[in-house]
Tab-separated table of C-alpha atoms and ligand atoms in Angstrom:
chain	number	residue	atom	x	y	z
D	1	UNK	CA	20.200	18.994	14.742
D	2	UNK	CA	18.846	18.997	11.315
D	3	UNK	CA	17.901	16.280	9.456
D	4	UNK	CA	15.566	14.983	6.966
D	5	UNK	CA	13.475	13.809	9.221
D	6	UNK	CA	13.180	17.445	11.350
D	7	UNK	CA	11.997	18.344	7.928
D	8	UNK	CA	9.776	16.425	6.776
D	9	UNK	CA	7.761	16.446	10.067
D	10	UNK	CA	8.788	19.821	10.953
D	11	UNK	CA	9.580	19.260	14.427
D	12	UNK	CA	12.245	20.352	16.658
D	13	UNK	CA	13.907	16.713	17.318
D	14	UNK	CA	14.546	14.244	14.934
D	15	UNK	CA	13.287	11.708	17.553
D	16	UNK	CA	10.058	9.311	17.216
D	17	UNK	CA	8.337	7.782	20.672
D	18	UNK	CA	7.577	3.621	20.031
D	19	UNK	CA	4.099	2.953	19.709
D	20	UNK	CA	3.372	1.054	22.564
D	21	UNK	CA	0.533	-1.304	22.930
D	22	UNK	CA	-1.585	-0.715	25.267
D	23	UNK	CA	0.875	2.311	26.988
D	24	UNK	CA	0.996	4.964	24.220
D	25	UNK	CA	-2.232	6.463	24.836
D	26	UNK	CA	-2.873	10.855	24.296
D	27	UNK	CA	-1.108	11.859	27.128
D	28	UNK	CA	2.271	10.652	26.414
D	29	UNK	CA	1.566	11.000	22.775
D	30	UNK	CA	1.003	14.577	23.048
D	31	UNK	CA	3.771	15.138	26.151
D	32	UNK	CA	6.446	13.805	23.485
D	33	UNK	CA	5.266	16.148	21.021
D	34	UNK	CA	5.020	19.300	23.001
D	35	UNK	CA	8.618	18.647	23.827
D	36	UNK	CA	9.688	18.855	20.283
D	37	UNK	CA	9.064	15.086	18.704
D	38	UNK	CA	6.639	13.276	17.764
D	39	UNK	CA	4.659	11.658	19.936
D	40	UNK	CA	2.477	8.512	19.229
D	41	UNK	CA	-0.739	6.920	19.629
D	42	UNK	CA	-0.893	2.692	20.014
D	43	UNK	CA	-3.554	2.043	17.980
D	44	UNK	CA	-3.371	-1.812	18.639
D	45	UNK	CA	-4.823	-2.134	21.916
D	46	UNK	CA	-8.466	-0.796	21.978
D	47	UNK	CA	-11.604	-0.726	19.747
D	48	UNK	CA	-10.809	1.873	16.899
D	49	UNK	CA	-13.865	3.953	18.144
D	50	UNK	CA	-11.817	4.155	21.574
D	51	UNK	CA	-8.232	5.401	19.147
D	52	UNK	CA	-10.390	7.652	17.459
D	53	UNK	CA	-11.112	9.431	20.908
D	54	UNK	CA	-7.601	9.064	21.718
D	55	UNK	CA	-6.512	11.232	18.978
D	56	UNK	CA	-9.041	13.749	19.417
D	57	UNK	CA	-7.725	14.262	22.766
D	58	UNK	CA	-4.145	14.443	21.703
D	59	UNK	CA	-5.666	16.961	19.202
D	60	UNK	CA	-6.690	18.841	22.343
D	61	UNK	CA	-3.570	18.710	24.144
D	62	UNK	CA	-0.850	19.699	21.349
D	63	UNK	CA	-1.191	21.735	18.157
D	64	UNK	CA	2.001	19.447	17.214
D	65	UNK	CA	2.319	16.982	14.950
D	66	UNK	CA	1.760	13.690	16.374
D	67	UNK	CA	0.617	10.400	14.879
D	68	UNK	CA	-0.760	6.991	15.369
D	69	UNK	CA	0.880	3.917	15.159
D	70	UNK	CA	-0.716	0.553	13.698
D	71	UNK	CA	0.273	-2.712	14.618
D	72	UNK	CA	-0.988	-4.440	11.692
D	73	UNK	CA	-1.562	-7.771	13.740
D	74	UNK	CA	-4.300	-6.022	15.220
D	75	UNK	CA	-8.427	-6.646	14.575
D	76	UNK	CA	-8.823	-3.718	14.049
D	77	UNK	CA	-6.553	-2.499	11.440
D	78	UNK	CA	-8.443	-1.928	8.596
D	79	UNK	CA	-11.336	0.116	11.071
D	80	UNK	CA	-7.973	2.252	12.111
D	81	UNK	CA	-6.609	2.788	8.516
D	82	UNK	CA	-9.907	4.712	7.706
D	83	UNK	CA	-9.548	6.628	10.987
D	84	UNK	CA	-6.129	8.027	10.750
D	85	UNK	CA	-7.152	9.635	7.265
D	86	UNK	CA	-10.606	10.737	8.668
D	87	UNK	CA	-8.997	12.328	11.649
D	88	UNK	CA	-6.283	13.623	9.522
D	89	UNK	CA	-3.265	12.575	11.507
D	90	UNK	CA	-0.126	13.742	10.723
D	91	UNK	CA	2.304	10.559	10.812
D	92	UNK	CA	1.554	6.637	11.237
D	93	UNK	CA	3.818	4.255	12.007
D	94	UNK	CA	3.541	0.644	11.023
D	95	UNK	CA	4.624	-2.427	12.743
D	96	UNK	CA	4.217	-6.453	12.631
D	97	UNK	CA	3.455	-6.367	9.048
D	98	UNK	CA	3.715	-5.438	5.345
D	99	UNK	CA	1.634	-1.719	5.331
D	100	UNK	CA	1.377	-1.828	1.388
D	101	UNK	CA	-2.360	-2.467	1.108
D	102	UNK	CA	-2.951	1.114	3.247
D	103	UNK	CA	-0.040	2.715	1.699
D	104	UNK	CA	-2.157	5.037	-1.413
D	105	UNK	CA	-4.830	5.988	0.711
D	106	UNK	CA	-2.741	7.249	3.696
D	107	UNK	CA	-0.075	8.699	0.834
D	108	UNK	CA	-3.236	10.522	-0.882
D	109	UNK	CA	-4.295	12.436	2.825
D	110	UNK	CA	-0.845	13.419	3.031
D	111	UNK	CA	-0.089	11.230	5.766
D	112	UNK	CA	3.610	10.438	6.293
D	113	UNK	CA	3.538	7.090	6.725
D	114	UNK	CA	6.882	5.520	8.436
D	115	UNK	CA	6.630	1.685	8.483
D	116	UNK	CA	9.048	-0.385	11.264
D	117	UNK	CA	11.123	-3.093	9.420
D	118	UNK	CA	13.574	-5.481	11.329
D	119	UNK	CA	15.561	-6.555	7.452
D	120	UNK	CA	16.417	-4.902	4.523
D	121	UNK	CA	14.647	-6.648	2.246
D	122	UNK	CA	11.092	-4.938	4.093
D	123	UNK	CA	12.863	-1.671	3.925
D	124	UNK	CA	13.410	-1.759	-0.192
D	125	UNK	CA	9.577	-2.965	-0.758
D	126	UNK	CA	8.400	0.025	1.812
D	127	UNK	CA	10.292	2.335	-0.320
D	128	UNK	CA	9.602	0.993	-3.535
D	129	UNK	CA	5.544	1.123	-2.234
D	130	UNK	CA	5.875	4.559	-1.125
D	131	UNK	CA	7.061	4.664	2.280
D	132	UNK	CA	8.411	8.635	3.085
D	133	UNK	CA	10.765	6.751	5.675
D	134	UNK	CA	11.620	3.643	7.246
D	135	UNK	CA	12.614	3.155	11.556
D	136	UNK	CA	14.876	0.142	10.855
D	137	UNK	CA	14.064	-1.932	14.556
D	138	UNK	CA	16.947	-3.689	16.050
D	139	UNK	CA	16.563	-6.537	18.187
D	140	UNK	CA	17.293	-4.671	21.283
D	141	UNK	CA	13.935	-3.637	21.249
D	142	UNK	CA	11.119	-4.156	23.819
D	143	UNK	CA	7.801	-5.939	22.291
D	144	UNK	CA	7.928	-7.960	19.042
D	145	UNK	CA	11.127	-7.935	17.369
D	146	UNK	CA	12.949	-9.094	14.541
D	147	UNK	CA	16.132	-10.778	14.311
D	148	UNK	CA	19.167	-8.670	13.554
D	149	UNK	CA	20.466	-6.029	16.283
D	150	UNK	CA	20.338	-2.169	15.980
D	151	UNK	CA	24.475	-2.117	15.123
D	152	UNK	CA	24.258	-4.637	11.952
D	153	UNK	CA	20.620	-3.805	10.467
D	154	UNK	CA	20.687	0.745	10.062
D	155	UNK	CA	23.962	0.763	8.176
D	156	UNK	CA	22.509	-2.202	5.824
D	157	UNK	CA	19.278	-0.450	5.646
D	158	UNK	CA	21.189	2.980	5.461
D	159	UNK	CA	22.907	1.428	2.314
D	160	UNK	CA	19.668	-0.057	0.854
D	161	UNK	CA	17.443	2.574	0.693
D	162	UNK	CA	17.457	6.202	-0.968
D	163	UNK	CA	14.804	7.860	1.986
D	164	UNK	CA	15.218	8.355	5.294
D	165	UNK	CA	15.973	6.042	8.428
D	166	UNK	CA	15.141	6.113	11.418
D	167	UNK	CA	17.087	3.802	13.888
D	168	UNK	CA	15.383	2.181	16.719
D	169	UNK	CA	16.413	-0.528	19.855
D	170	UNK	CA	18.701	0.589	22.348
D	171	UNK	CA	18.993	4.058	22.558
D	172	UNK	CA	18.054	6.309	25.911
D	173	UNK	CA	20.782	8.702	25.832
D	174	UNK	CA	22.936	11.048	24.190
D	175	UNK	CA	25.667	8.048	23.007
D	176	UNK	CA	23.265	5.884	21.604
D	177	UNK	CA	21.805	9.067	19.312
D	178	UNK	CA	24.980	9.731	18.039
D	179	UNK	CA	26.241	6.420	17.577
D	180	UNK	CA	22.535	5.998	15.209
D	181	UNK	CA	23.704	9.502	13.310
D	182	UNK	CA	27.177	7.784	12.672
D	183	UNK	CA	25.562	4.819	11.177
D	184	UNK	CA	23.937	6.931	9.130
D	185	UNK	CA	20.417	7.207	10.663
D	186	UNK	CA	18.760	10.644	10.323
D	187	UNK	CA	16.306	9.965	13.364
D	188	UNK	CA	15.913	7.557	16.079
D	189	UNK	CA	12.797	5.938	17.954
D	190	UNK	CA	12.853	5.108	21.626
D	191	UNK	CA	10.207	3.073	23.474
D	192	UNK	CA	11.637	2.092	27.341
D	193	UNK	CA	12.945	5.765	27.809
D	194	UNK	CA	9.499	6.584	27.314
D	195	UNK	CA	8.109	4.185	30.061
D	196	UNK	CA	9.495	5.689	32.467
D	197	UNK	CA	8.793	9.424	32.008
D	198	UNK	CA	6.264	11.344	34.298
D	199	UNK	CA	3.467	11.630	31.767
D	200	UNK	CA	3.838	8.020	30.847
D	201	UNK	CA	0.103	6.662	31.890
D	202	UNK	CA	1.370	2.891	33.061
D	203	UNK	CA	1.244	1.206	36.572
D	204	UNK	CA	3.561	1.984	38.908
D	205	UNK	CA	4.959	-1.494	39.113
D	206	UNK	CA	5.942	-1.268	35.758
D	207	UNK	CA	7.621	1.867	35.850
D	208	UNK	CA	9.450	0.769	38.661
D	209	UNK	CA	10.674	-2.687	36.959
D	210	UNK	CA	12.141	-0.339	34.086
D	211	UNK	CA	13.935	2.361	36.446
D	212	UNK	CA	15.350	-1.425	38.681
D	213	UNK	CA	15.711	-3.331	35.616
D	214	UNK	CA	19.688	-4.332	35.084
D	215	UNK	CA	21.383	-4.870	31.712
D	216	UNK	CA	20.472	-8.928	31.857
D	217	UNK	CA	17.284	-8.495	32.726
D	218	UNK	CA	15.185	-9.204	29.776
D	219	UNK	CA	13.858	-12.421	28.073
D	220	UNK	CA	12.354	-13.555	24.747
D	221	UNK	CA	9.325	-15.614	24.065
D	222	UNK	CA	8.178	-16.576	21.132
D	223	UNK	CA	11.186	-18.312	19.427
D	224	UNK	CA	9.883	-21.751	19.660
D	225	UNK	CA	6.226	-21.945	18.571
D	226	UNK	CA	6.169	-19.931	15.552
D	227	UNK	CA	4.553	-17.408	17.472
D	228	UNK	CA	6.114	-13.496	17.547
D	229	UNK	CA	8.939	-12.983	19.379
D	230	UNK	CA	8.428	-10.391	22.187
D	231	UNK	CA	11.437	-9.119	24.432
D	232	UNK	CA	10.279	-8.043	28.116
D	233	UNK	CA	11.509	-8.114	31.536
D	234	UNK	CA	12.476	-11.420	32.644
D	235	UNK	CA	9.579	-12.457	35.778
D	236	UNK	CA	7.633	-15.234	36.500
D	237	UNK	CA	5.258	-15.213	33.379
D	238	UNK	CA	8.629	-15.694	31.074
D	239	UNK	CA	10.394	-18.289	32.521
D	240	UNK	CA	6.278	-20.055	32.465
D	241	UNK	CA	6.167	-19.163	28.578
D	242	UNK	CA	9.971	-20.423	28.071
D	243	UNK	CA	9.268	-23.265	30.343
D	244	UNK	CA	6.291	-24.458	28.209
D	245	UNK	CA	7.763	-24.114	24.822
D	246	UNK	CA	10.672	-26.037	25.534
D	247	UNK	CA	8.743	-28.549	26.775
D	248	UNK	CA	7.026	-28.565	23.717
D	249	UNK	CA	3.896	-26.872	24.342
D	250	UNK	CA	1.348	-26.125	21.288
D	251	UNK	CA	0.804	-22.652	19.951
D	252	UNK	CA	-2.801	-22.801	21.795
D	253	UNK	CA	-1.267	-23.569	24.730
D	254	UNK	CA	1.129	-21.035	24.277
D	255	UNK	CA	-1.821	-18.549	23.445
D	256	UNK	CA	-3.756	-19.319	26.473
D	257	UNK	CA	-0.515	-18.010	28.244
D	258	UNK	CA	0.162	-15.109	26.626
D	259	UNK	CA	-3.395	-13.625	25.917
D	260	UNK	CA	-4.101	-10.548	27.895
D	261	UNK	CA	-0.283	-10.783	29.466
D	262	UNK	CA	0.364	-7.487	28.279
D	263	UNK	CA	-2.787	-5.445	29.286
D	264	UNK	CA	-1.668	-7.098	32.894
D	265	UNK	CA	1.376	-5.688	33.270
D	266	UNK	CA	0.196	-2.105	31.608
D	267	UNK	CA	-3.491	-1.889	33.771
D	268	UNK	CA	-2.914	-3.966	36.557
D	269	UNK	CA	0.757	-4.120	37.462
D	270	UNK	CA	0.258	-8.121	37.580
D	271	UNK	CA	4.225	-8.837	38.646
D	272	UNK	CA	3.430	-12.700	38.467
D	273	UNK	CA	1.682	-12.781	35.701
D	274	UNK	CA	1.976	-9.623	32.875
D	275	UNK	CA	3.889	-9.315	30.059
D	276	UNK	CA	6.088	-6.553	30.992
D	277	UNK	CA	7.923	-5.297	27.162
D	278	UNK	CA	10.926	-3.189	27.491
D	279	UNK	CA	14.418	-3.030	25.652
D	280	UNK	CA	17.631	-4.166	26.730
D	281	UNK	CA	18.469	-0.328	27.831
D	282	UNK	CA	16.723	-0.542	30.564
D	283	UNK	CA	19.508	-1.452	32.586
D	284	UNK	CA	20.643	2.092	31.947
D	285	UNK	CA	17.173	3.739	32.062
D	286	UNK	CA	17.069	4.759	36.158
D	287	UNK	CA	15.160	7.882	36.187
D	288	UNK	CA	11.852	8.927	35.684
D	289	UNK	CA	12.151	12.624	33.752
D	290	UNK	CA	9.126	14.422	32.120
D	291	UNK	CA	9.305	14.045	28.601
D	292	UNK	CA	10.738	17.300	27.657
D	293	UNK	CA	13.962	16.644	29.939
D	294	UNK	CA	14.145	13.592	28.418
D	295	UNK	CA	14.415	14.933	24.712
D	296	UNK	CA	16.559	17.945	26.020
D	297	UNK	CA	19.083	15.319	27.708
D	298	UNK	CA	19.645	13.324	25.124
D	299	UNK	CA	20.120	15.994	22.717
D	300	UNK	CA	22.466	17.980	24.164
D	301	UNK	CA	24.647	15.014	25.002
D	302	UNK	CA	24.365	14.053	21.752
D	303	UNK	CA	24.796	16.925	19.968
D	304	UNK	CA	28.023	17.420	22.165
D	305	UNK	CA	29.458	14.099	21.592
D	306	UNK	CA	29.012	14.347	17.690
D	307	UNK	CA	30.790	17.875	17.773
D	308	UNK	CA	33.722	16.864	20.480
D	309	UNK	CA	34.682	13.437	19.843
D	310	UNK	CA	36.411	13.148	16.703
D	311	UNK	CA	38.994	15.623	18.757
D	312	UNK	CA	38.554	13.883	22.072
D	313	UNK	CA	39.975	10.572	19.262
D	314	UNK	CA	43.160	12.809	18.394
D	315	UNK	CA	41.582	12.804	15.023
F	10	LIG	O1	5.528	-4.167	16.339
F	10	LIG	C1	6.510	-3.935	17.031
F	10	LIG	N1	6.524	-4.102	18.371
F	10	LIG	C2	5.460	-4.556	19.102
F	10	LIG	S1	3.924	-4.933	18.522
F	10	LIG	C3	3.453	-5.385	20.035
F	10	LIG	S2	1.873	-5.996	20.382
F	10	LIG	C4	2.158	-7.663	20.345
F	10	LIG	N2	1.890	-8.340	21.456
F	10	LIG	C5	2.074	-9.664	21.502
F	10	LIG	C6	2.544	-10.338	20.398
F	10	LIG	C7	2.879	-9.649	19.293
F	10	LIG	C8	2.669	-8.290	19.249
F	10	LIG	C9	4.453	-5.224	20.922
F	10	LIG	N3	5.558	-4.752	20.378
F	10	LIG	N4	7.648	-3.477	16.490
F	10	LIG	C10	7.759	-3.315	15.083
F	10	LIG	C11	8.125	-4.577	14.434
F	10	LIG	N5	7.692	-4.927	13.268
F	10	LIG	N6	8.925	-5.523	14.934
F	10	LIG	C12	8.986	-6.516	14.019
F	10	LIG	C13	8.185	-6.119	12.964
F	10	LIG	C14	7.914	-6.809	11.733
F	10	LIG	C15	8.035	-8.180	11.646
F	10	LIG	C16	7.770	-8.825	10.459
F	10	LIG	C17	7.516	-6.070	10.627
F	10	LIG	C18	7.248	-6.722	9.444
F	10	LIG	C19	7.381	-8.095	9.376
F	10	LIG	O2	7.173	-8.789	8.225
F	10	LIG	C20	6.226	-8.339	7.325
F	10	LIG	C21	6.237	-9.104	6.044
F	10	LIG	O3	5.142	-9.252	5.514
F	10	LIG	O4	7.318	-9.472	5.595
């Protein structure tokens, strides 16, 4: 499958891996891109110095592209912007913000920079600031999301936009790749397929609340307090959160809740108490693969599908 987005990274797969707080570390970053896409480094979830390291090691494990992702609520952001163009990474990926301040300097070290956006209007003012593609986030995503669903916001960023997108939120298999290629993405990012591969570097208990998870099983915080909405498996930390902002709890109060809640679930496998982010396709993500049969699965299903079912339609 070629695309413009197999070209302009010149890798094998047009296919990005999320970049997971506190889970996307070198390992998985550089498993990904051994297996033909592009694996990512979280860049939100340690002291840059730490990322720095991170990439060095990826450096060590791949001579594939791979990049670094910046969640731009994150201390550390302007440390990590300086970073990624002193390490020379090959791709970052932006989310929980507006990238524009970064965008010349990363642009000038020939970084391809690839900002998530969950609306159109984002997508136009990343291209019009530079952006060499945009992963357009539906709402079926794990972690913070936006509003609008995977199905209604690619074709309307498809339509806005003149470069590339990438479609992201609810796709772990061949269908869900080829139903993004018919809405006229050119790539696609996956997060939760990711969690539970062999090289991912998370507790077990959170691996294992992925591969169990059913189709119901996730919940949003964040809706009520002005806070950022984060989708993760339903336990007994979201129905606290939910319980507390219905009941009208302050954003401190909130805070106090929610601090550390990821870094719980990732480190510790706290079942009671972490924050454990995954998309809605978990329900249909039951096996833990290495990375490479992951990519090769999906794929060839999906390359399969695109050729066969127009026929399989009577069409
Ligand atoms: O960023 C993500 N997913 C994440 S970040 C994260 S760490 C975190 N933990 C607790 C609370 C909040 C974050 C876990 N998952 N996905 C990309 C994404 N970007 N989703 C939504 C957005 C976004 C939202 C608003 C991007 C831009 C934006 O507006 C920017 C503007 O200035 O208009």
């Amino acid at each position: 499958m070629k695309t413009r987005i197999t070209e302009l990274l010149g890798v094998q797969y047009p296919a990005l891996q999320g970049g997971m707080a506190w889970v996307a570390e070198s390992t998985l970053a550089a498993a990904v891109s051994n297996a033909g896409g592009v694996g990512l480094i979280a860049g939100g979830s340690a002291p840059a110095e730490v990322i720095r390291e991170e990439i060095r090691k990826a450096k060590a494990l791949t001579d594939k592209p791979f990049g670094v992702n910046i969640m731009l609520m994150s201390p550390n952001t302007e440390e990590l912007a300086k970073i990624v163009v002193e390490e020379g990474v090959a791709v970052v990926t932006t989310g929980a913000g507006n990238p524009g301040k970064y965008m010349e300097a990363w642009k000038a070290a020939g970084i391809k920079v690839i900002p998530v956006v969950p609306s159109v209007n984002l997508a136009k003012r990343m291209e019009r600031a530079g952006a060499d593609a945009v992963i357009a986030e539906g709402c079926e995503s794990g972690g913070h999301i936006g509003q609008t669903t995977t199905m209604c916001l690619v074709p309307q960023v498809v339509d806005a936009v003149s470069i590339p997108v990438i479609a992201a939120g609810g796709i772990a298999d061949g269908r869900g790749l080829a139903a993004a290629m018919m809405l006229g993405a050119e790539g696609v990012q996956m997060g939760t397929v990711f969690l539970a591969s062999e090289e991912c570097q998370i507790h077990e208990n959170y691996k294992d609340l992925v591969l169990k998870a059913k189709d119901t099983d996730s919940a949003v915080t964040g809706q009520i307090c002005g806070g950022a909405a984060v989708r993760q498996i339903k336990n007994r930390y979201t129905k606290k959160v939910i319980e507390q902002e219905r009941g009208g709890a302050t954003f401190e109060q909130i805070e106090n809740l929610t601090i550390g809640s990821l870094r719980r679930a990732v480190k510790d496998g706290d079942l009671e108490n972490g924050s454990f982010m995954a998309g809605q396709i978990a329900g249909m993500v039951n096996e833990l693969r290495p990375c490479e049969k992951i990519l090769r699965d999906i794929f060839s299903e999906g390359e399969e599908l695109l050729k066969a079912r127009a026929a399989a339609l009577g069409l």
